[in-house]
């Protein structure tokens, strides 16, 4: 393979893959609890975990920029991918913070991280907590829609286009860092 462009140069870094799949699983768990049902204590702890991991993920992304898309990807697809990913990052911050704000209102319910330690409430007036409530539901639905779009795009690349885009984010194989 001397002279060939190393495959790993076109892949996401180990860290990016770790953050992507950990956060993806946690977001799916929270969408399920929010929309279908389950423990709200788990929902809150998982949501705060997503917020902390997203902060780490953004720092990691700045230090380890994603691999450039191959030239075969059309202009509209680049644009769609860029804006979907930007919106994801925004929602990964707004959604947990709005949830956190919502439970930091006047009528405080217990808030802890899987029963291990308490999570402090946000020092905000009740009106801001109310706004958090107003924001959390529509933004949660937007997140669900975006995840469906994103999974559809990944499956299209994997099974219809077969252009190797989806495997850039799959664990396994050789890659940098
Ligand atoms: C990845 C992060 C999160 C996602 C994807 C998410 C998603 C959702 C969704 C889809 C709902 C249902 C909305 C509805 O139909 O009313 C919901 C409800 C709720 N979420 Fe989250 N959430 C996240 C983080 C949080 C956090 C960090 C907290 C609090 C610390 C929180 C507290 C709540 C509460 C209390 C409800 C119930 C609201 C109600 O019954 O009116 N969420 N969440
Ligand atoms: C459920 C929550 C998910 C969220 C919030 C999410 C979020 C993201 C974000 C923000 C990126 C851009 C990474 C960057 O450039 O920094 C990304 C990339 C990617 N995601 Fe997801 N993702 C989720 C689930 C999934 C699932 C279930 C699949 C597979 C079916 C998937 C496949 C991919 C692939 C293949 C890429 C790389 C795209 C490329 O090479 O440009 N994601 N995801």
mmCIF file of N, CA, C and O in Angstrom, residues 101-102 104-108 122-133:
data_model
loop_
_atom_site.group_PDB
_atom_site.id
_atom_site.type_symbol
_atom_site.label_atom_id
_atom_site.label_comp_id
_atom_site.label_asym_id
_atom_site.label_seq_id
_atom_site.Cartn_x
_atom_site.Cartn_y
_atom_site.Cartn_z
ATOM 1 N N UNK A 101 -33.044 24.161 33.512
ATOM 2 C CA UNK A 101 -33.729 25.395 33.935
ATOM 3 C C UNK A 101 -35.146 25.066 34.416
ATOM 4 O O UNK A 101 -35.604 25.572 35.448
ATOM 5 N N UNK A 102 -35.804 24.176 33.649
ATOM 6 C CA UNK A 102 -37.190 23.818 33.973
ATOM 7 C C UNK A 102 -37.327 23.273 35.394
ATOM 8 O O UNK A 102 -38.261 23.606 36.113
ATOM 9 N N UNK A 104 -35.316 23.861 37.816
ATOM 10 C CA UNK A 104 -34.752 24.787 38.800
ATOM 11 C C UNK A 104 -35.754 25.880 39.199
ATOM 12 O O UNK A 104 -35.367 26.902 39.743
ATOM 13 N N UNK A 105 -37.028 25.666 38.866
ATOM 14 C CA UNK A 105 -38.064 26.647 39.196
ATOM 15 C C UNK A 105 -38.395 26.644 40.678
ATOM 16 O O UNK A 105 -37.693 26.037 41.491
ATOM 17 N N UNK A 106 -39.499 27.314 41.016
ATOM 18 C CA UNK A 106 -39.863 27.474 42.421
ATOM 19 C C UNK A 106 -40.163 26.128 43.090
ATOM 20 O O UNK A 106 -39.719 25.871 44.196
ATOM 21 N N UNK A 107 -40.913 25.272 42.357
ATOM 22 C CA UNK A 107 -41.280 23.976 42.962
ATOM 23 C C UNK A 107 -40.196 22.967 42.634
ATOM 24 O O UNK A 107 -40.259 22.272 41.621
ATOM 25 N N UNK A 108 -39.201 22.888 43.499
ATOM 26 C CA UNK A 108 -38.035 22.060 43.189
ATOM 27 C C UNK A 108 -38.262 20.593 43.534
ATOM 28 O O UNK A 108 -38.629 20.245 44.635
ATOM 29 N N UNK A 122 -29.952 25.567 38.951
ATOM 30 C CA UNK A 122 -29.473 26.798 38.325
ATOM 31 C C UNK A 122 -30.046 27.980 39.104
ATOM 32 O O UNK A 122 -31.236 27.976 39.439
ATOM 33 N N UNK A 123 -29.213 28.982 39.438
ATOM 34 C CA UNK A 123 -29.719 30.140 40.195
ATOM 35 C C UNK A 123 -30.481 31.091 39.278
ATOM 36 O O UNK A 123 -29.970 32.123 38.841
ATOM 37 N N UNK A 124 -31.728 30.731 38.960
ATOM 38 C CA UNK A 124 -32.512 31.526 38.002
ATOM 39 C C UNK A 124 -33.885 31.847 38.586
ATOM 40 O O UNK A 124 -34.408 31.083 39.396
ATOM 41 N N UNK A 125 -34.487 32.967 38.171
ATOM 42 C CA UNK A 125 -35.834 33.289 38.647
ATOM 43 C C UNK A 125 -36.870 32.347 38.028
ATOM 44 O O UNK A 125 -36.622 31.779 36.963
ATOM 45 N N UNK A 126 -38.036 32.182 38.685
ATOM 46 C CA UNK A 126 -39.057 31.251 38.196
ATOM 47 C C UNK A 126 -39.468 31.518 36.740
ATOM 48 O O UNK A 126 -39.770 30.574 36.013
ATOM 49 N N UNK A 127 -39.444 32.780 36.320
ATOM 50 C CA UNK A 127 -39.861 33.092 34.946
ATOM 51 C C UNK A 127 -38.933 32.422 33.929
ATOM 52 O O UNK A 127 -39.383 31.929 32.883
ATOM 53 N N UNK A 128 -37.646 32.386 34.243
ATOM 54 C CA UNK A 128 -36.675 31.762 33.326
ATOM 55 C C UNK A 128 -36.878 30.245 33.323
ATOM 56 O O UNK A 128 -36.773 29.585 32.282
ATOM 57 N N UNK A 129 -37.222 29.702 34.513
ATOM 58 C CA UNK A 129 -37.512 28.271 34.596
ATOM 59 C C UNK A 129 -38.721 27.944 33.711
ATOM 60 O O UNK A 129 -38.735 26.937 32.996
ATOM 61 N N UNK A 130 -39.724 28.833 33.747
ATOM 62 C CA UNK A 130 -40.918 28.652 32.908
ATOM 63 C C UNK A 130 -40.558 28.678 31.430
ATOM 64 O O UNK A 130 -41.067 27.888 30.635
ATOM 65 N N UNK A 131 -39.634 29.585 31.084
ATOM 66 C CA UNK A 131 -39.199 29.681 29.683
ATOM 67 C C UNK A 131 -38.489 28.391 29.277
ATOM 68 O O UNK A 131 -38.658 27.904 28.148
ATOM 69 N N UNK A 132 -37.723 27.821 30.215
ATOM 70 C CA UNK A 132 -37.040 26.543 29.955
ATOM 71 C C UNK A 132 -38.051 25.469 29.596
ATOM 72 O O UNK A 132 -37.863 24.701 28.660
ATOM 73 N N UNK A 133 -39.167 25.470 30.317
ATOM 74 C CA UNK A 133 -40.238 24.504 30.059
ATOM 75 C C UNK A 133 -40.821 24.695 28.662
ATOM 76 O O UNK A 133 -41.051 23.729 27.924
#
